[in-house]
CSV table of C-alpha atoms and ligand atoms in Angstrom, one decimal:
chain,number,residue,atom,x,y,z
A,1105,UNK,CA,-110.1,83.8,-82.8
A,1106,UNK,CA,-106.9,82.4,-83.0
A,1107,UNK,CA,-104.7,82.4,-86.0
A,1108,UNK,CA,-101.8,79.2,-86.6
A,1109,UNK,CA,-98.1,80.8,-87.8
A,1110,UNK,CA,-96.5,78.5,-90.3
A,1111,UNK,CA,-93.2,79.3,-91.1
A,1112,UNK,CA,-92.0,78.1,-94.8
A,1113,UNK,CA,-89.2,78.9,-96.9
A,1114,UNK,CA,-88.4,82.2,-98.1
A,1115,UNK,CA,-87.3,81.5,-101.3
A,1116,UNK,CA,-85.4,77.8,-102.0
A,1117,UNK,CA,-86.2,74.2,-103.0
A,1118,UNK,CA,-89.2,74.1,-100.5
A,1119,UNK,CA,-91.0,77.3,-101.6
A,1120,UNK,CA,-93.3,76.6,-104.2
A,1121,UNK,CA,-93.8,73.2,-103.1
A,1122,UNK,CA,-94.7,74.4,-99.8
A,1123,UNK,CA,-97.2,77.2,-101.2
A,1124,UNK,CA,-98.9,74.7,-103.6
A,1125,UNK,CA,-99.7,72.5,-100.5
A,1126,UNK,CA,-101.9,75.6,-98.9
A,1127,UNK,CA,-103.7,76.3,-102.4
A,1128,UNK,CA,-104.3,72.4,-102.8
A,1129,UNK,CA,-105.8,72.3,-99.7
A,1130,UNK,CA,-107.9,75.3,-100.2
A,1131,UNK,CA,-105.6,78.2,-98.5
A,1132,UNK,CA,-104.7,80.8,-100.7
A,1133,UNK,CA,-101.7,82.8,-99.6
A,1134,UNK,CA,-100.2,85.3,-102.2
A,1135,UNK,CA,-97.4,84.0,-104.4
A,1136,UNK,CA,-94.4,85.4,-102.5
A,1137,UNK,CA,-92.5,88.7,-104.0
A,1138,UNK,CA,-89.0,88.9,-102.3
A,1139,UNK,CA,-89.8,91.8,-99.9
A,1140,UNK,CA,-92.7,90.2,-98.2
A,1141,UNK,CA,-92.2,88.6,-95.1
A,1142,UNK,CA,-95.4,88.0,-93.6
A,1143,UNK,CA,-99.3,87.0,-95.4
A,1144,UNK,CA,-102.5,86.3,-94.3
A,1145,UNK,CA,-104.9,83.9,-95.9
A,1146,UNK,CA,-108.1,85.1,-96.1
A,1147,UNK,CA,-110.0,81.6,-96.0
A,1148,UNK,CA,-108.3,79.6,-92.9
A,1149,UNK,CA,-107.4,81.0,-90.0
A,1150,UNK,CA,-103.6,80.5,-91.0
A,1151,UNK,CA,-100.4,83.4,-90.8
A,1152,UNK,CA,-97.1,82.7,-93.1
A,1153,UNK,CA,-93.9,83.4,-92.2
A,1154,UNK,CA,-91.2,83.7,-95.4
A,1155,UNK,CA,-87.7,82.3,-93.6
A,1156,UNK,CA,-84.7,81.5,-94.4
A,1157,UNK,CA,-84.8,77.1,-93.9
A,1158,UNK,CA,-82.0,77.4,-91.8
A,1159,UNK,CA,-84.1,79.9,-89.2
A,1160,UNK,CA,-87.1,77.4,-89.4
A,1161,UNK,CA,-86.8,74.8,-86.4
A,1162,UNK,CA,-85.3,77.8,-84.0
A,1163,UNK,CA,-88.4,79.7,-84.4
A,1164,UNK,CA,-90.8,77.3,-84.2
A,1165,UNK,CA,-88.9,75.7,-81.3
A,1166,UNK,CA,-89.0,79.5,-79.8
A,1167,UNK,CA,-92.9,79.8,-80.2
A,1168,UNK,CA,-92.3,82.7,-82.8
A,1169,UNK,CA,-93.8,80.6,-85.5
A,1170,UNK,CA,-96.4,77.7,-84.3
A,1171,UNK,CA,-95.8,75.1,-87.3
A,1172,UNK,CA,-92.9,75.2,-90.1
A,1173,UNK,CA,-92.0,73.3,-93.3
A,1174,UNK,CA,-88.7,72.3,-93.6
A,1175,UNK,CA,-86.3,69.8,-94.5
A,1176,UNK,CA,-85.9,66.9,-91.6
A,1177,UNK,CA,-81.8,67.2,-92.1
A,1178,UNK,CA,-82.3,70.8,-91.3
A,1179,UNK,CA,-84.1,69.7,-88.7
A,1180,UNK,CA,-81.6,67.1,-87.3
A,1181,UNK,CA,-78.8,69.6,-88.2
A,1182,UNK,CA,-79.8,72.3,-85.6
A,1183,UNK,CA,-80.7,69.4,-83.2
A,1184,UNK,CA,-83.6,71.8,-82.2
A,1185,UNK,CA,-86.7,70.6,-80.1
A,1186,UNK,CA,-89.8,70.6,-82.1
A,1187,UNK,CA,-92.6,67.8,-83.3
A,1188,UNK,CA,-92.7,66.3,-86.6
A,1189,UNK,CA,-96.3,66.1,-87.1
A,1190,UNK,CA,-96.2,64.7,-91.1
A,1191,UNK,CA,-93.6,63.9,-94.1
A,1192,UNK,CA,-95.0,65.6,-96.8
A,1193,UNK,CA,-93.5,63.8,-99.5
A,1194,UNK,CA,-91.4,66.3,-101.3
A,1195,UNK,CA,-87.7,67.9,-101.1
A,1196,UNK,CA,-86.4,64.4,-100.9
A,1197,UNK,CA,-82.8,63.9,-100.9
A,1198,UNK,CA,-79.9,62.0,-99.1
A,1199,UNK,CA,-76.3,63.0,-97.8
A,1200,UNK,CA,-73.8,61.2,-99.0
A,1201,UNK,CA,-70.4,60.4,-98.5
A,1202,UNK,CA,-68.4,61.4,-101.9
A,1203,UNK,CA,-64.7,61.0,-102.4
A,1204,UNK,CA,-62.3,61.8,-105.2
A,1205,UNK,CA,-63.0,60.0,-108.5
A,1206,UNK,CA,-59.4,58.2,-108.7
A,1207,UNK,CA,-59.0,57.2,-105.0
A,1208,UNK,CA,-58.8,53.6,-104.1
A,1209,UNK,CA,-62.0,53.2,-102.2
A,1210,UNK,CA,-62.0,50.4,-99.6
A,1211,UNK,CA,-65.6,51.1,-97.5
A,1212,UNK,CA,-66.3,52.9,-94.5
A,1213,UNK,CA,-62.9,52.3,-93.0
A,1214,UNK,CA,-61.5,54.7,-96.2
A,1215,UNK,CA,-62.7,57.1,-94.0
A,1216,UNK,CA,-60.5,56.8,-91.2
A,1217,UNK,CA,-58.3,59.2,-90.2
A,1218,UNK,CA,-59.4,61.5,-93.0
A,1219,UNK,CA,-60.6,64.8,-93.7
A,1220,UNK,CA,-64.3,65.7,-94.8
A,1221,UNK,CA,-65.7,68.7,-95.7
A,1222,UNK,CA,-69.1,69.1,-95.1
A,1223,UNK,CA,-72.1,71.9,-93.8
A,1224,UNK,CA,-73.4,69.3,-91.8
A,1225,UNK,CA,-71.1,69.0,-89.1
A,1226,UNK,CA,-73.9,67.9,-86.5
A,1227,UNK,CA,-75.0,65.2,-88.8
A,1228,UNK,CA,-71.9,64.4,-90.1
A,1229,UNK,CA,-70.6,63.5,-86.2
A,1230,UNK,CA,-73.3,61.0,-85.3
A,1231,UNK,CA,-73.0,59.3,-88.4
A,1232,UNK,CA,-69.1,58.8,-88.4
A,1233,UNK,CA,-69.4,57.8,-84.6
A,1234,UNK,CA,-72.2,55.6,-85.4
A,1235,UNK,CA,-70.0,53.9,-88.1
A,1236,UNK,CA,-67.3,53.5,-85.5
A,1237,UNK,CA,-64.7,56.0,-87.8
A,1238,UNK,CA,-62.4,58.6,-86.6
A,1239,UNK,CA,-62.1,61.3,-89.4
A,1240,UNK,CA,-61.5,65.3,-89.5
A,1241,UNK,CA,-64.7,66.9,-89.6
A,1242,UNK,CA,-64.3,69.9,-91.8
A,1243,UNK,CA,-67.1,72.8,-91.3
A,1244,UNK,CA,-67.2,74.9,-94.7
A,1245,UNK,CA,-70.6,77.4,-95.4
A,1246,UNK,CA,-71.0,76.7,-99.1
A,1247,UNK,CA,-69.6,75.3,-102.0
A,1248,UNK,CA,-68.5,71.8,-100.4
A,1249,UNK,CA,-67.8,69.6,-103.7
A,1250,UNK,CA,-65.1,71.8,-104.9
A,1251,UNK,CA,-62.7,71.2,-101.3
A,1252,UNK,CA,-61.3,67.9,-102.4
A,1253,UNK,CA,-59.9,69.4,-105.8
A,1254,UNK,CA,-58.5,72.6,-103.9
A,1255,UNK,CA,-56.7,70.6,-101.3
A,1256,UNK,CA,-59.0,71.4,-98.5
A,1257,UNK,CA,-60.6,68.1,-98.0
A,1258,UNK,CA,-60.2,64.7,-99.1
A,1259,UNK,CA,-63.5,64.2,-99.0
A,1260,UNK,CA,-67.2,65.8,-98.7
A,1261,UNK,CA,-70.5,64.4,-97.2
A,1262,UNK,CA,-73.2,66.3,-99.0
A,1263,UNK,CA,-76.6,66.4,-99.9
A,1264,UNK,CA,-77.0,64.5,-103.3
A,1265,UNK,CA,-80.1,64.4,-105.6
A,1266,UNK,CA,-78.7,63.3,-109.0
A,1267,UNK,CA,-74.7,63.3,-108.6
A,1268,UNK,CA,-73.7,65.5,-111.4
A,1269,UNK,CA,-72.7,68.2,-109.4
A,1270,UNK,CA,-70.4,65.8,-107.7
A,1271,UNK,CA,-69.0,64.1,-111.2
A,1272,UNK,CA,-68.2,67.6,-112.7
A,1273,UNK,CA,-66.1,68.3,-109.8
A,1274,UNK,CA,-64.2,64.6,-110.1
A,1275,UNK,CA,-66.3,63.2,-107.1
A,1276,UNK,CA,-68.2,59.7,-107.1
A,1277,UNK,CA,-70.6,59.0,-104.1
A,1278,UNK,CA,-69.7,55.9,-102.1
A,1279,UNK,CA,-72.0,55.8,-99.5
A,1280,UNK,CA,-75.5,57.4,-98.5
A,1281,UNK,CA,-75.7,57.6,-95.1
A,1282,UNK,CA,-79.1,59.7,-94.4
A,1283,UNK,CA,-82.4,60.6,-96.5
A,1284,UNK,CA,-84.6,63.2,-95.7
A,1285,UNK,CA,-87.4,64.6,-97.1
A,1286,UNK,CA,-89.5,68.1,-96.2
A,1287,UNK,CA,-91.6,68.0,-92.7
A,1288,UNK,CA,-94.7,69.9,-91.3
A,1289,UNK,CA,-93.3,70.7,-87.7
A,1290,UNK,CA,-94.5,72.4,-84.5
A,1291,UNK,CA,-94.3,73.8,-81.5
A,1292,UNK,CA,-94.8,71.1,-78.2
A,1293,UNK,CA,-96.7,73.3,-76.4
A,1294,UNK,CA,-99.3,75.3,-78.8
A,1295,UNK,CA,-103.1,75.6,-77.1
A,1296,UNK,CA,-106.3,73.2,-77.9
A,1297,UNK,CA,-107.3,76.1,-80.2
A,1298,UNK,CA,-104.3,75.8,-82.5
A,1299,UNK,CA,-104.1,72.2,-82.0
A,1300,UNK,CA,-107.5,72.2,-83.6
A,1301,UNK,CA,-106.3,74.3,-86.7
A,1302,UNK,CA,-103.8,72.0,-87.1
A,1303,UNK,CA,-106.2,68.9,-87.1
A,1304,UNK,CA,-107.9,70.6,-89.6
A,1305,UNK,CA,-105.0,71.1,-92.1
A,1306,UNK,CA,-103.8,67.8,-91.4
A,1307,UNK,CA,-107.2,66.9,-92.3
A,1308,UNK,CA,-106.7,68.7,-95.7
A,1309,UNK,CA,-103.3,66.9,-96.1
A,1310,UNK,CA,-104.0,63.7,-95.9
A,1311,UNK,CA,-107.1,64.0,-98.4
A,1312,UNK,CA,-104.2,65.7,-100.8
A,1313,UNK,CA,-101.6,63.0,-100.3
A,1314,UNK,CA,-104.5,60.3,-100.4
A,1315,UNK,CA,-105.4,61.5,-103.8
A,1316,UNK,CA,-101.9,61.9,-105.4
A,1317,UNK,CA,-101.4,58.0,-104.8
A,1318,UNK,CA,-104.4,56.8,-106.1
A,1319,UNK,CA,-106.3,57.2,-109.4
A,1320,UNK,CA,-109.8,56.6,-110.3
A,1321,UNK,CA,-110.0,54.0,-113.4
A,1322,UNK,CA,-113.1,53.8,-115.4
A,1323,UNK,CA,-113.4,50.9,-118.3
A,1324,UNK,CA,-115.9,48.6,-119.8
A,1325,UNK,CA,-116.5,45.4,-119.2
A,1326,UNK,CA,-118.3,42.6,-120.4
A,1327,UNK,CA,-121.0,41.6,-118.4
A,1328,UNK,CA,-119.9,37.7,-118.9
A,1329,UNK,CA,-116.5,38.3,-117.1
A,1330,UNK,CA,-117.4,41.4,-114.9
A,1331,UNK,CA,-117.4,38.9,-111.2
A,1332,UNK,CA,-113.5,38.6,-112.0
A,1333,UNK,CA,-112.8,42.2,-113.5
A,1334,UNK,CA,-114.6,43.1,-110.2
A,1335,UNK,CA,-112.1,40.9,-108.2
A,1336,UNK,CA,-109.2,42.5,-109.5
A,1337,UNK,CA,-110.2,46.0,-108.7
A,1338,UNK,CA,-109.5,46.4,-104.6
A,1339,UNK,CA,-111.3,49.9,-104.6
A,1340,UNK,CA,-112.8,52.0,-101.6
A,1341,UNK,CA,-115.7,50.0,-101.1
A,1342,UNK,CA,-117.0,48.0,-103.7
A,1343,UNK,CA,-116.4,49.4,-107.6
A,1344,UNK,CA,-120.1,51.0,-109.2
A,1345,UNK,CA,-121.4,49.0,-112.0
A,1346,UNK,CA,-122.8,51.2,-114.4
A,1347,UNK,CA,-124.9,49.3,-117.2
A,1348,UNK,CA,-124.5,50.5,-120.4
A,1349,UNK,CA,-127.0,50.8,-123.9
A,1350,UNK,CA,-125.4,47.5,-125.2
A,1351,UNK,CA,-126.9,44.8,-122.9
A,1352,UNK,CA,-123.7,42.6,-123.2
A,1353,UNK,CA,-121.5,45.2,-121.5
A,1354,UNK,CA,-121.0,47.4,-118.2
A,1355,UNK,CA,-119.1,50.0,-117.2
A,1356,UNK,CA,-116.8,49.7,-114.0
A,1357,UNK,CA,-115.8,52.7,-112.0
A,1358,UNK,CA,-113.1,51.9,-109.1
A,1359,UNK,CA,-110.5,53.7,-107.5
A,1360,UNK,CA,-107.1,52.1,-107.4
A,1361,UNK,CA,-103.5,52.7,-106.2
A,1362,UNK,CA,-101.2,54.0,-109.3
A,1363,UNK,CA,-99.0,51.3,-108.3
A,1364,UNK,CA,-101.3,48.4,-108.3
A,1365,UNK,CA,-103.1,49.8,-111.6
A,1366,UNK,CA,-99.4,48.4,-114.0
A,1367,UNK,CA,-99.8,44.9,-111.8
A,1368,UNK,CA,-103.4,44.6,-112.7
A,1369,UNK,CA,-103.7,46.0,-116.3
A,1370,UNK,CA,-102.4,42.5,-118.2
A,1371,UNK,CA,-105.0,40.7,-116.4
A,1372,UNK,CA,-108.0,43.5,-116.9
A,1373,UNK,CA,-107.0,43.4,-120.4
A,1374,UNK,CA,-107.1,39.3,-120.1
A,1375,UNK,CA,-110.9,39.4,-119.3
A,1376,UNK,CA,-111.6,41.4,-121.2
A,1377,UNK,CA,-111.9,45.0,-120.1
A,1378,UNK,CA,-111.6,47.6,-122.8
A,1379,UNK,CA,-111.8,51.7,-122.9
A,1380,UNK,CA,-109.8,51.4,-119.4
A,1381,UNK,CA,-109.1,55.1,-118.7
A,1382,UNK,CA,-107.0,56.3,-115.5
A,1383,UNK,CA,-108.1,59.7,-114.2
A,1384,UNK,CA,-106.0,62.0,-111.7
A,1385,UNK,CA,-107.8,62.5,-108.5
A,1386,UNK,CA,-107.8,65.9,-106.6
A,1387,UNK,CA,-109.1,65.2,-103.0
A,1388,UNK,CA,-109.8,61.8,-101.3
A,1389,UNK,CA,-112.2,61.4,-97.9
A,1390,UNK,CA,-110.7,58.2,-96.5
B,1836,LIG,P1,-82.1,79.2,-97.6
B,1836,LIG,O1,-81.8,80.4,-98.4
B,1836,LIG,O2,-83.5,79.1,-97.2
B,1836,LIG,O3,-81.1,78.9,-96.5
B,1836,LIG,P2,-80.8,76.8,-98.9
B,1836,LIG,O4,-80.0,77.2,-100.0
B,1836,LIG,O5,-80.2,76.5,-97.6
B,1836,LIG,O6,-82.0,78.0,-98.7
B,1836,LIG,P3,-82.2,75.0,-100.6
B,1836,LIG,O7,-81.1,74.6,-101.5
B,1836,LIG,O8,-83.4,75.8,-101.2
B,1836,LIG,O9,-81.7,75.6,-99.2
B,1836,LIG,O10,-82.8,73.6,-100.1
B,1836,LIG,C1,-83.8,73.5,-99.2
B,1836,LIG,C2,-84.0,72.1,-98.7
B,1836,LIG,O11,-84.4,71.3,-99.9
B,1836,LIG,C3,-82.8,71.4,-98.2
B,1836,LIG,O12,-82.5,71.6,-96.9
B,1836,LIG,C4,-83.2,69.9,-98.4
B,1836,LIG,O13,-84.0,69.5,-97.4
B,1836,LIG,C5,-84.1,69.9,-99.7
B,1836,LIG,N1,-83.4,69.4,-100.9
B,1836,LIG,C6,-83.9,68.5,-101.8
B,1836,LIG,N2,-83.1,68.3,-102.8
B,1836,LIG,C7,-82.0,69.0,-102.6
B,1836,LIG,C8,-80.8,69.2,-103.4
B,1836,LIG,N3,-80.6,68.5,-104.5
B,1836,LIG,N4,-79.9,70.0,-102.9
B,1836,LIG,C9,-80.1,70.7,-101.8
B,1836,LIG,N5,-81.3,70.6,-101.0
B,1836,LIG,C10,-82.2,69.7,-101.4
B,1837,LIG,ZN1,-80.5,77.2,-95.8
């Protein structure tokens, strides 16, 4: 029986997120100590392999790992050939374009004929050519943000989640360019056995990402208004009607979108509806 090799991320921004996606869809792999590099869950037919991110694409693209989880500008970076197969909806974040807080910013053009420090250097290129500007690309390996104040840059493009790293080091972002979030990747050329594995985990995904958008809303109605409670609830199907010991009132069970629910609450509450409680759900069939 075959077994599918995911690669994930050793230890980083993508770890835990990454292992809490296998035990929410029902694959337990061991919490990762910093020696292991290699585990086995025992209830899908599924290996791990702890990498470095960077590593990732390259061995998926190599066949030494089947699927990976990794960040798409990590992904772009290494301009590696693989298959994005699904955004899973966490490790967002953006490169940006930052310059020095007392610079006399202008747009794009600023950029011209400048120099930018950056560990994107792939990235950076097709952005600044797409953008029609002709600027130094600087390659540096950590520690971008603090080039501008040491001269060696006079100006970064980063990945930004919140900007404070940037303010404490006198920098204001000016432009985001690219946003990226963490990928489930693999091979193009696995066989129909792993192909089915993967179908399966999909599978499990989407009933995970299903769930996390939508919550299941229970509240009592009465029975006078319930043909327009019912109207406002879009649900699955059609919402059950439960009846309840006072004649006069029901209870309404629907499933509804977390975002539609705060559109939808003013007018439940207008007809009526009372008791309205919003319940997390773990898994969703669709
Ligand atoms: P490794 O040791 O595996 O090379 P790393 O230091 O390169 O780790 P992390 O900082 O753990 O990487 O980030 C992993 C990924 O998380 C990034 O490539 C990016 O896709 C995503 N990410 C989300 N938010 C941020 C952020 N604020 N800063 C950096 N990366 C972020
Ligand atoms: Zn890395």
């Amino acid at each position: 029986m075959e077994r599918l090799k995911i690669a994930i991320q050793k230890s980083g921004r993508l770890s835990d997120k990454s292992i809490d996606l296998f035990e929410k869809a029902g694959i337990s792999i061991s919490s990762n100590s910093s020696r292991i590099l290699f585990a086995s869950a025992a209830d899908f037919p599924v290996d791990i392999l702890y990498l470095r991110d960077d590593d990732i694409p390259q061995c998926v693209a190599d066949g030494v790992a089947d699927c990976g989880i990794v960040g798409e500008n990590v992904i772009w970076e290494t301009g590696k050939q693989v298959e994005t197969i699904e955004k899973l909806g966490f490790g967002k974040c953006r490169l940006s374009l930052a310059i020095p807080r007392d610079s006399q910013y202008t747009g794009l053009d600023w950029f011209n004929g400048k120099k930018i420090a950056t560990t994107y250097p792939n990235i950076l290129k097709k952005v600044l050519s797409e953008n029609a500007i002709k600027a130094d690309i600087h390659v540096i390996s950590g520690s971008v943000e603090i080039c501008p104040v040491i001269g060696l840059a006079d100006a970064i493009f980063d990945i930004v989640s919140t900007g404070s790293t940037l303010l404490s080091n006198g920098l204001v972002e000016k432009e985001q360019m690219v946003f990226s979030e963490a990928v489930m990747i693999k091979n193009g050329n696995l066989n129909a056995e792993k192909e089915e594995i993967i179908k399966k985990l999909l599978f499990r995904i989407h009933a995970i990402k299903a769930a996390k958008s939508n919550k299941y809303i229970l509240l009592n109605a009465p029975k006078k208004n319930l043909d327009k409670i019912i109207s406002l609830l879009p649900g699955m199907k059609s919402p059950s009607v439960v009846p309840l010991a006072d004649g006069e009132w029901v209870s309404v069970h629907s499933v509804v979108k977390e975002n539609q629910f705060w559109e939808i609450i003013d007018q439940l509450q207008a007809e009526g509806a009372q008791g309205i409680l919003v319940v997390p759900i773990e898994k969703m069939i669709l």
